[in-house]
Amino acid sequence: MTQAFKDWTIAVTGASSGMGRAVARRLAAEGALVVGCGRNLLELKETERLIGLAQGRFLPIQNDLAEPGAGAAFVQEAAAAEGRLDAVICNAAVIDLDPIAKGDPSSWRRMLAVNLISVAEAFQAAITVMRPTGRPGWLVAISSLASRMEGMGLYGASKAGLNSLCQSLRLELEKDPIRVSTLIPGAFATNLGRDMPPETRDRFLREINAKGAYAAPDPAGRSAIMGLPDDIARAVAFVLTQPPSLNIPELVIRPQMDLTIPLE
Ligand SMILES: NC(=O)c1ccc[n+]([C@@H]2O[C@H](COP(=O)([O-])OP(=O)(O)OC[C@H]3O[C@@H](n4cnc5c(N)ncnc54)[C@H](OP(=O)(O)O)[C@@H]3O)[C@@H](O)[C@H]2O)c1
């Protein structure tokens, strides 16, 4: 693997699982000091162990991004680690797909705090650090195709809000060497569904079985209905290796087959 990110410091939210862990491993393998956060310290330590096995560098920070100011505090701590900040990958999110007519407003508030407000805080803090240096910087948000679909409850709204946040920020930063990219994944095999109600998980499984598909790669050769976290890590590395004179506003990444869950 190349050392494209040698001497870089990159902050990754949600580095204790799924895509965030894969992104952290990839960027550390290419030379970056990755500063990663999450609530679960044991899983962050596992990310640190995996990165250490490949001689990479990872600094775990336990936090709860639903708390006011946590997104900014995380980025400031990452920037202070070695006195520089090259990229911030806002990946952490929670998912609540409950129909809006039946949903729990306190769960919505928490989800919007993590999926949207913490990103605005983190990016604002990053700009404050990056701007005075005049050096290139990258702000990457992991959104979701749910932002463009119906039936995705307040989760879809949180991701549509994230797309809009990034769009506005791209305009604000047009004259700076700081690029803002929104990655828009389809379905990927991670732990995101762990807190879903069993009925919702069952609806996903029924759809997967009905299509005769499987998460990639499938030794039996069935079509891929879910991508892998490493696919997203590769896409993040691609975005970060483009020159700041190039704008990659949005990148939609989906597996071979679409996964949709029919409304109840
Ligand atoms: N998987 C998919 O099919 C899919 C599709 C489209 C978009 N996405 C997006 O991809 C991103 C990554 O999700 P994933 O699929 O990799 O799910 P995941 O395996 O559940 O990972 C989510 C990460 O977010 C962190 N997180 C959640 N709440 C947090 C909080 N309050 N404070 C700090 N960290 C928090 C989790 O860490 P802790 O549990 O340690 O707090 C975990 O590391 C998300 O933005 C998700 O919306 C996923």
mmCIF file of C-alpha atoms and ligand atoms in Angstrom:
data_model
loop_
_atom_site.group_PDB
_atom_site.id
_atom_site.type_symbol
_atom_site.label_atom_id
_atom_site.label_comp_id
_atom_site.label_asym_id
_atom_site.label_seq_id
_atom_site.Cartn_x
_atom_site.Cartn_y
_atom_site.Cartn_z
ATOM 1 C CA MET A 1 0.000 0.000 0.000
ATOM 2 C CA THR A 2 1.229 3.540 -0.777
ATOM 3 C CA GLN A 3 2.018 6.040 1.989
ATOM 4 C CA ALA A 4 -0.280 8.702 0.503
ATOM 5 C CA PHE A 5 -1.148 10.068 3.961
ATOM 6 C CA LYS A 6 2.273 9.995 5.607
ATOM 7 C CA ASP A 7 2.477 12.660 8.367
ATOM 8 C CA TRP A 8 -1.238 13.500 7.987
ATOM 9 C CA THR A 9 -3.588 13.671 10.953
ATOM 10 C CA ILE A 10 -7.102 12.492 10.095
ATOM 11 C CA ALA A 11 -10.082 12.516 12.466
ATOM 12 C CA VAL A 12 -12.705 9.781 11.931
ATOM 13 C CA THR A 13 -15.953 9.690 13.904
ATOM 14 C CA GLY A 14 -17.476 6.290 14.599
ATOM 15 C CA ALA A 15 -14.160 4.434 14.265
ATOM 16 C CA SER A 16 -15.280 1.634 16.603
ATOM 17 C CA SER A 17 -17.324 -0.271 14.005
ATOM 18 C CA GLY A 18 -18.313 -0.834 10.380
ATOM 19 C CA MET A 19 -17.288 1.737 7.792
ATOM 20 C CA GLY A 20 -15.519 3.998 10.302
ATOM 21 C CA ARG A 21 -13.237 1.179 11.437
ATOM 22 C CA ALA A 22 -12.494 0.223 7.805
ATOM 23 C CA VAL A 23 -11.754 3.869 6.921
ATOM 24 C CA ALA A 24 -9.487 4.238 9.973
ATOM 25 C CA ARG A 25 -7.576 1.052 9.080
ATOM 26 C CA ARG A 26 -7.125 2.069 5.447
ATOM 27 C CA LEU A 27 -5.927 5.619 6.170
ATOM 28 C CA ALA A 28 -3.586 4.436 8.950
ATOM 29 C CA ALA A 29 -2.190 1.755 6.624
ATOM 30 C CA GLU A 30 -1.378 4.561 4.189
ATOM 31 C CA GLY A 31 0.604 6.456 6.821
ATOM 32 C CA ALA A 32 -1.862 8.752 8.651
ATOM 33 C CA LEU A 33 -2.202 9.216 12.371
ATOM 34 C CA VAL A 34 -5.909 8.442 12.691
ATOM 35 C CA VAL A 35 -7.761 9.876 15.664
ATOM 36 C CA GLY A 36 -11.036 7.997 16.037
ATOM 37 C CA CYS A 37 -14.005 8.296 18.344
ATOM 38 C CA GLY A 38 -17.013 6.292 19.494
ATOM 39 C CA ARG A 39 -18.910 5.492 22.683
ATOM 40 C CA ASN A 40 -17.617 1.951 23.017
ATOM 41 C CA LEU A 41 -14.035 2.044 24.332
ATOM 42 C CA LEU A 42 -13.525 -1.724 23.990
ATOM 43 C CA GLU A 43 -14.356 -1.577 20.274
ATOM 44 C CA LEU A 44 -12.141 1.509 19.815
ATOM 45 C CA LYS A 45 -9.321 -0.477 21.444
ATOM 46 C CA GLU A 46 -10.005 -3.274 18.965
ATOM 47 C CA THR A 47 -9.590 -0.773 16.105
ATOM 48 C CA GLU A 48 -6.326 0.344 17.744
ATOM 49 C CA ARG A 49 -5.146 -3.290 18.020
ATOM 50 C CA LEU A 50 -5.951 -4.039 14.354
ATOM 51 C CA ILE A 51 -4.189 -0.879 13.182
ATOM 52 C CA GLY A 52 -1.217 -1.634 15.445
ATOM 53 C CA LEU A 53 -0.874 -5.107 13.887
ATOM 54 C CA ALA A 54 -0.216 -3.332 10.577
ATOM 55 C CA GLN A 55 2.238 -0.892 12.236
ATOM 56 C CA GLY A 56 -0.254 1.956 11.885
ATOM 57 C CA ARG A 57 -1.033 4.724 14.368
ATOM 58 C CA PHE A 58 -4.449 5.217 15.983
ATOM 59 C CA LEU A 59 -5.528 7.414 18.882
ATOM 60 C CA PRO A 60 -8.853 6.348 20.417
ATOM 61 C CA ILE A 61 -11.118 8.959 21.999
ATOM 62 C CA GLN A 62 -14.239 7.853 23.823
ATOM 63 C CA ASN A 63 -17.113 10.304 23.470
ATOM 64 C CA ASP A 64 -20.819 10.673 22.892
ATOM 65 C CA LEU A 65 -21.480 12.840 19.852
ATOM 66 C CA ALA A 66 -25.058 13.451 21.004
ATOM 67 C CA GLU A 67 -23.664 15.730 23.735
ATOM 68 C CA PRO A 68 -23.548 19.441 22.836
ATOM 69 C CA GLY A 69 -20.044 20.461 21.745
ATOM 70 C CA ALA A 70 -18.738 16.872 21.435
ATOM 71 C CA GLY A 71 -18.139 17.122 17.655
ATOM 72 C CA ALA A 72 -16.018 20.262 18.044
ATOM 73 C CA ALA A 73 -14.147 18.948 21.099
ATOM 74 C CA PHE A 74 -13.228 15.769 19.208
ATOM 75 C CA VAL A 75 -11.800 17.656 16.235
ATOM 76 C CA GLN A 76 -9.851 20.028 18.515
ATOM 77 C CA GLU A 77 -8.352 17.066 20.357
ATOM 78 C CA ALA A 78 -7.409 15.396 17.056
ATOM 79 C CA ALA A 79 -5.737 18.583 15.801
ATOM 80 C CA ALA A 80 -3.810 18.972 19.058
ATOM 81 C CA ALA A 81 -2.370 15.435 18.905
ATOM 82 C CA GLU A 82 0.479 16.336 16.526
ATOM 83 C CA GLY A 83 -0.307 19.984 15.804
ATOM 84 C CA ARG A 84 -1.956 19.475 12.407
ATOM 85 C CA LEU A 85 -5.227 18.427 10.834
ATOM 86 C CA ASP A 86 -5.568 17.310 7.230
ATOM 87 C CA ALA A 87 -8.995 15.684 7.020
ATOM 88 C CA VAL A 88 -12.125 15.032 9.041
ATOM 89 C CA ILE A 89 -14.363 12.093 8.150
ATOM 90 C CA CYS A 90 -17.791 12.425 9.790
ATOM 91 C CA ASN A 91 -19.062 8.879 9.660
ATOM 92 C CA ALA A 92 -20.807 8.216 13.003
ATOM 93 C CA ALA A 93 -24.566 7.873 12.925
ATOM 94 C CA VAL A 94 -27.486 6.103 14.496
ATOM 95 C CA ILE A 95 -30.571 4.870 12.653
ATOM 96 C CA ASP A 96 -34.208 5.130 13.681
ATOM 97 C CA LEU A 97 -36.484 4.195 10.795
ATOM 98 C CA ASP A 98 -39.739 4.303 12.757
ATOM 99 C CA PRO A 99 -42.655 5.776 10.828
ATOM 100 C CA ILE A 100 -43.000 9.446 11.719
ATOM 101 C CA ALA A 101 -46.607 8.975 12.848
ATOM 102 C CA LYS A 102 -45.466 6.476 15.500
ATOM 103 C CA GLY A 103 -41.875 7.570 16.272
ATOM 104 C CA ASP A 104 -40.300 8.649 19.559
ATOM 105 C CA PRO A 105 -39.322 12.366 19.527
ATOM 106 C CA SER A 106 -36.546 11.871 22.117
ATOM 107 C CA SER A 107 -34.924 9.264 19.849
ATOM 108 C CA TRP A 108 -35.244 11.728 16.921
ATOM 109 C CA ARG A 109 -33.524 14.463 18.932
ATOM 110 C CA ARG A 110 -30.640 12.168 19.773
ATOM 111 C CA MET A 111 -30.352 10.969 16.172
ATOM 112 C CA LEU A 112 -30.316 14.518 14.772
ATOM 113 C CA ALA A 113 -27.700 15.499 17.376
ATOM 114 C CA VAL A 114 -25.370 12.685 16.238
ATOM 115 C CA ASN A 115 -26.151 12.517 12.496
ATOM 116 C CA LEU A 116 -26.354 16.260 11.804
ATOM 117 C CA ILE A 117 -25.457 18.699 14.594
ATOM 118 C CA SER A 118 -22.224 16.944 15.604
ATOM 119 C CA VAL A 119 -21.111 17.092 11.941
ATOM 120 C CA ALA A 120 -21.741 20.842 11.735
ATOM 121 C CA GLU A 121 -19.778 21.282 14.974
ATOM 122 C CA ALA A 122 -16.912 19.064 13.808
ATOM 123 C CA PHE A 123 -16.615 20.748 10.393
ATOM 124 C CA GLN A 124 -16.796 24.233 11.940
ATOM 125 C CA ALA A 125 -13.990 23.335 14.365
ATOM 126 C CA ALA A 126 -11.967 21.853 11.483
ATOM 127 C CA ILE A 127 -12.294 25.032 9.400
ATOM 128 C CA THR A 128 -11.131 27.099 12.383
ATOM 129 C CA VAL A 129 -7.979 24.956 12.574
ATOM 130 C CA MET A 130 -7.363 24.503 8.838
ATOM 131 C CA ARG A 131 -8.076 27.980 7.452
ATOM 132 C CA PRO A 132 -5.182 29.903 9.050
ATOM 133 C CA THR A 133 -2.660 27.311 7.783
ATOM 134 C CA GLY A 134 -3.577 27.923 4.106
ATOM 135 C CA ARG A 135 -2.885 24.219 3.510
ATOM 136 C CA PRO A 136 -5.295 21.815 1.789
ATOM 137 C CA GLY A 137 -7.930 20.129 3.910
ATOM 138 C CA TRP A 138 -10.741 17.660 3.295
ATOM 139 C CA LEU A 139 -14.111 17.409 5.034
ATOM 140 C CA VAL A 140 -15.961 14.194 4.211
ATOM 141 C CA ALA A 141 -19.453 13.285 5.410
ATOM 142 C CA ILE A 142 -20.920 9.811 5.145
ATOM 143 C CA SER A 143 -24.549 10.323 4.179
ATOM 144 C CA SER A 144 -26.945 7.667 2.845
ATOM 145 C CA LEU A 145 -29.181 6.868 -0.100
ATOM 146 C CA ALA A 146 -31.920 7.003 2.553
ATOM 147 C CA SER A 147 -31.638 10.777 2.074
ATOM 148 C CA ARG A 148 -33.236 10.306 -1.351
ATOM 149 C CA MET A 149 -35.801 7.639 -0.511
ATOM 150 C CA GLU A 150 -39.284 7.618 0.921
ATOM 151 C CA GLY A 151 -40.160 5.658 4.043
ATOM 152 C CA MET A 152 -36.910 6.332 5.880
ATOM 153 C CA GLY A 153 -38.440 8.248 8.797
ATOM 154 C CA LEU A 154 -36.365 10.885 10.566
ATOM 155 C CA TYR A 155 -33.186 8.966 9.611
ATOM 156 C CA GLY A 156 -33.776 9.920 5.958
ATOM 157 C CA ALA A 157 -34.418 13.507 7.035
ATOM 158 C CA SER A 158 -31.180 13.587 9.065
ATOM 159 C CA LYS A 159 -29.217 12.448 6.003
ATOM 160 C CA ALA A 160 -31.045 14.836 3.629
ATOM 161 C CA GLY A 161 -30.110 17.580 6.110
ATOM 162 C CA LEU A 162 -26.502 16.381 6.000
ATOM 163 C CA ASN A 163 -26.459 16.593 2.185
ATOM 164 C CA SER A 164 -27.765 20.142 2.413
ATOM 165 C CA LEU A 165 -25.227 21.095 5.111
ATOM 166 C CA CYS A 166 -22.376 19.872 2.881
ATOM 167 C CA GLN A 167 -23.767 21.683 -0.156
ATOM 168 C CA SER A 168 -23.874 24.992 1.728
ATOM 169 C CA LEU A 169 -20.402 24.445 3.151
ATOM 170 C CA ARG A 170 -18.960 23.717 -0.310
ATOM 171 C CA LEU A 171 -20.101 27.175 -1.399
ATOM 172 C CA GLU A 172 -18.759 28.839 1.766
ATOM 173 C CA LEU A 173 -15.345 27.239 1.190
ATOM 174 C CA GLU A 174 -15.071 27.792 -2.569
ATOM 175 C CA LYS A 175 -12.159 30.205 -2.131
ATOM 176 C CA ASP A 176 -10.350 28.068 0.453
ATOM 177 C CA PRO A 177 -8.241 24.993 -0.335
ATOM 178 C CA ILE A 178 -10.691 22.985 1.784
ATOM 179 C CA ARG A 179 -12.912 20.561 -0.093
ATOM 180 C CA VAL A 180 -16.191 19.099 1.144
ATOM 181 C CA SER A 181 -17.377 15.723 -0.174
ATOM 182 C CA THR A 182 -20.560 13.834 0.632
ATOM 183 C CA LEU A 183 -20.373 10.048 0.232
ATOM 184 C CA ILE A 184 -23.808 8.546 -0.345
ATOM 185 C CA PRO A 185 -23.754 4.779 0.247
ATOM 186 C CA GLY A 186 -26.460 2.253 -0.535
ATOM 187 C CA ALA A 187 -26.634 -0.864 1.671
ATOM 188 C CA PHE A 188 -23.402 -2.054 3.319
ATOM 189 C CA ALA A 189 -22.784 -4.937 5.712
ATOM 190 C CA THR A 190 -22.043 -3.264 9.070
ATOM 191 C CA ASN A 191 -23.487 -3.143 12.583
ATOM 192 C CA LEU A 192 -25.881 -0.286 11.788
ATOM 193 C CA GLY A 193 -28.960 -2.483 12.243
ATOM 194 C CA ARG A 194 -27.984 -3.614 15.753
ATOM 195 C CA ASP A 195 -30.527 -1.365 17.501
ATOM 196 C CA MET A 196 -33.278 -1.766 14.932
ATOM 197 C CA PRO A 197 -36.538 -3.265 16.137
ATOM 198 C CA PRO A 198 -36.670 -6.962 15.125
ATOM 199 C CA GLU A 199 -39.657 -6.262 12.795
ATOM 200 C CA THR A 200 -37.556 -3.815 10.762
ATOM 201 C CA ARG A 201 -34.612 -6.224 10.576
ATOM 202 C CA ASP A 202 -37.017 -8.972 9.445
ATOM 203 C CA ARG A 203 -38.303 -6.737 6.650
ATOM 204 C CA PHE A 204 -34.703 -6.281 5.413
ATOM 205 C CA LEU A 205 -34.025 -10.026 5.606
ATOM 206 C CA ARG A 206 -37.224 -10.845 3.722
ATOM 207 C CA GLU A 207 -36.155 -8.448 0.941
ATOM 208 C CA ILE A 208 -32.655 -9.996 0.773
ATOM 209 C CA ASN A 209 -34.077 -13.530 0.611
ATOM 210 C CA ALA A 210 -36.712 -12.558 -1.944
ATOM 211 C CA LYS A 211 -33.999 -11.269 -4.277
ATOM 212 C CA GLY A 212 -31.861 -14.407 -3.774
ATOM 213 C CA ALA A 213 -28.935 -12.116 -3.054
ATOM 214 C CA TYR A 214 -26.251 -11.910 -0.394
ATOM 215 C CA ALA A 215 -23.730 -9.538 1.107
ATOM 216 C CA ALA A 216 -20.595 -9.419 -1.047
ATOM 217 C CA PRO A 217 -18.388 -11.314 -1.560
ATOM 218 C CA ASP A 218 -20.457 -14.469 -1.727
ATOM 219 C CA PRO A 219 -18.621 -17.741 -2.390
ATOM 220 C CA ALA A 220 -21.832 -19.153 -3.881
ATOM 221 C CA GLY A 221 -21.724 -16.410 -6.501
ATOM 222 C CA ARG A 222 -25.093 -14.813 -5.684
ATOM 223 C CA SER A 223 -25.489 -11.153 -6.641
ATOM 224 C CA ALA A 224 -24.252 -8.620 -4.140
ATOM 225 C CA ILE A 225 -27.003 -6.772 -2.328
ATOM 226 C CA MET A 226 -24.671 -5.300 0.263
ATOM 227 C CA GLY A 227 -21.284 -3.714 -0.173
ATOM 228 C CA LEU A 228 -18.408 -4.099 2.275
ATOM 229 C CA PRO A 229 -16.935 -1.445 4.592
ATOM 230 C CA ASP A 230 -13.621 -1.688 2.713
ATOM 231 C CA ASP A 231 -15.396 -0.413 -0.416
ATOM 232 C CA ILE A 232 -16.202 2.803 1.456
ATOM 233 C CA ALA A 233 -12.663 3.028 2.831
ATOM 234 C CA ARG A 234 -11.331 2.865 -0.731
ATOM 235 C CA ALA A 235 -13.716 5.630 -1.782
ATOM 236 C CA VAL A 236 -12.610 7.865 1.115
ATOM 237 C CA ALA A 237 -8.952 7.313 0.188
ATOM 238 C CA PHE A 238 -9.818 8.230 -3.425
ATOM 239 C CA VAL A 239 -11.444 11.517 -2.352
ATOM 240 C CA LEU A 240 -8.495 12.445 -0.107
ATOM 241 C CA THR A 241 -5.956 11.853 -2.860
ATOM 242 C CA GLN A 242 -7.542 14.343 -5.290
ATOM 243 C CA PRO A 243 -6.003 17.823 -5.549
ATOM 244 C CA PRO A 244 -7.887 20.607 -3.731
ATOM 245 C CA SER A 245 -8.401 22.268 -7.135
ATOM 246 C CA LEU A 246 -10.855 19.429 -7.849
ATOM 247 C CA ASN A 247 -14.292 19.302 -6.268
ATOM 248 C CA ILE A 248 -15.989 15.936 -5.678
ATOM 249 C CA PRO A 249 -19.314 17.172 -4.324
ATOM 250 C CA GLU A 250 -21.090 13.824 -4.046
ATOM 251 C CA LEU A 251 -20.176 10.210 -4.624
ATOM 252 C CA VAL A 252 -22.970 7.639 -4.715
ATOM 253 C CA ILE A 253 -21.710 4.125 -3.962
ATOM 254 C CA ARG A 254 -24.122 1.240 -4.110
ATOM 255 C CA PRO A 255 -23.832 -2.527 -4.395
ATOM 256 C CA GLN A 256 -24.772 -4.399 -7.545
ATOM 257 C CA MET A 257 -28.436 -4.797 -6.477
ATOM 258 C CA ASP A 258 -30.655 -2.296 -4.707
ATOM 259 C CA LEU A 259 -31.902 -3.058 -1.221
ATOM 260 C CA THR A 260 -35.160 -1.365 -0.391
ATOM 261 C CA ILE A 261 -37.505 -2.096 2.459
ATOM 262 C CA PRO A 262 -41.145 -1.967 1.554
ATOM 263 C CA LEU A 263 -43.251 0.230 3.836
ATOM 264 C CA GLU A 264 -45.387 -1.664 6.365
HETATM 265 N N1 LIG B 1 -24.543 0.251 6.629
HETATM 266 C C1 LIG B 1 -25.263 0.774 5.672
HETATM 267 O O1 LIG B 1 -25.945 0.086 4.912
HETATM 268 C C2 LIG B 1 -25.245 2.263 5.462
HETATM 269 C C3 LIG B 1 -25.879 2.769 4.313
HETATM 270 C C4 LIG B 1 -25.837 4.126 4.084
HETATM 271 C C5 LIG B 1 -25.186 4.967 4.961
HETATM 272 N N2 LIG B 1 -24.592 4.439 6.079
HETATM 273 C C6 LIG B 1 -23.906 5.381 6.967
HETATM 274 O O2 LIG B 1 -22.592 4.909 7.175
HETATM 275 C C7 LIG B 1 -22.079 5.465 8.386
HETATM 276 C C8 LIG B 1 -21.384 4.390 9.191
HETATM 277 O O3 LIG B 1 -22.342 3.467 9.667
HETATM 278 P P1 LIG B 1 -22.086 1.891 9.680
HETATM 279 O O4 LIG B 1 -23.001 1.322 8.674
HETATM 280 O O5 LIG B 1 -20.647 1.596 9.635
HETATM 281 O O6 LIG B 1 -22.722 1.514 11.114
HETATM 282 P P2 LIG B 1 -22.086 1.004 12.476
HETATM 283 O O7 LIG B 1 -21.303 -0.229 12.247
HETATM 284 O O8 LIG B 1 -23.246 0.945 13.421
HETATM 285 O O9 LIG B 1 -21.126 2.198 12.910
HETATM 286 C C9 LIG B 1 -21.642 3.410 13.420
HETATM 287 C C10 LIG B 1 -20.540 4.124 14.177
HETATM 288 O O10 LIG B 1 -21.072 5.353 14.721
HETATM 289 C C11 LIG B 1 -20.667 5.459 16.085
HETATM 290 N N3 LIG B 1 -21.628 6.219 16.864
HETATM 291 C C12 LIG B 1 -22.978 6.069 16.896
HETATM 292 N N4 LIG B 1 -23.516 6.901 17.809
HETATM 293 C C13 LIG B 1 -22.482 7.593 18.359
HETATM 294 C C14 LIG B 1 -22.396 8.597 19.360
HETATM 295 N N5 LIG B 1 -23.496 9.038 20.004
HETATM 296 N N6 LIG B 1 -21.182 9.075 19.687
HETATM 297 C C15 LIG B 1 -20.062 8.627 19.071
HETATM 298 N N7 LIG B 1 -20.076 7.673 18.111
HETATM 299 C C16 LIG B 1 -21.275 7.164 17.768
HETATM 300 C C17 LIG B 1 -20.626 4.001 16.551
HETATM 301 O O11 LIG B 1 -19.744 3.897 17.660
HETATM 302 P P3 LIG B 1 -20.194 3.488 19.156
HETATM 303 O O12 LIG B 1 -21.271 2.455 19.040
HETATM 304 O O13 LIG B 1 -18.916 3.023 19.770
HETATM 305 O O14 LIG B 1 -20.669 4.765 19.746
HETATM 306 C C18 LIG B 1 -20.017 3.308 15.343
HETATM 307 O O15 LIG B 1 -18.614 3.378 15.389
HETATM 308 C C19 LIG B 1 -23.279 6.112 9.067
HETATM 309 O O16 LIG B 1 -23.245 7.495 8.829
HETATM 310 C C20 LIG B 1 -24.467 5.496 8.365
HETATM 311 O O17 LIG B 1 -25.604 6.324 8.420
HETATM 312 C C21 LIG B 1 -24.611 3.118 6.343
#
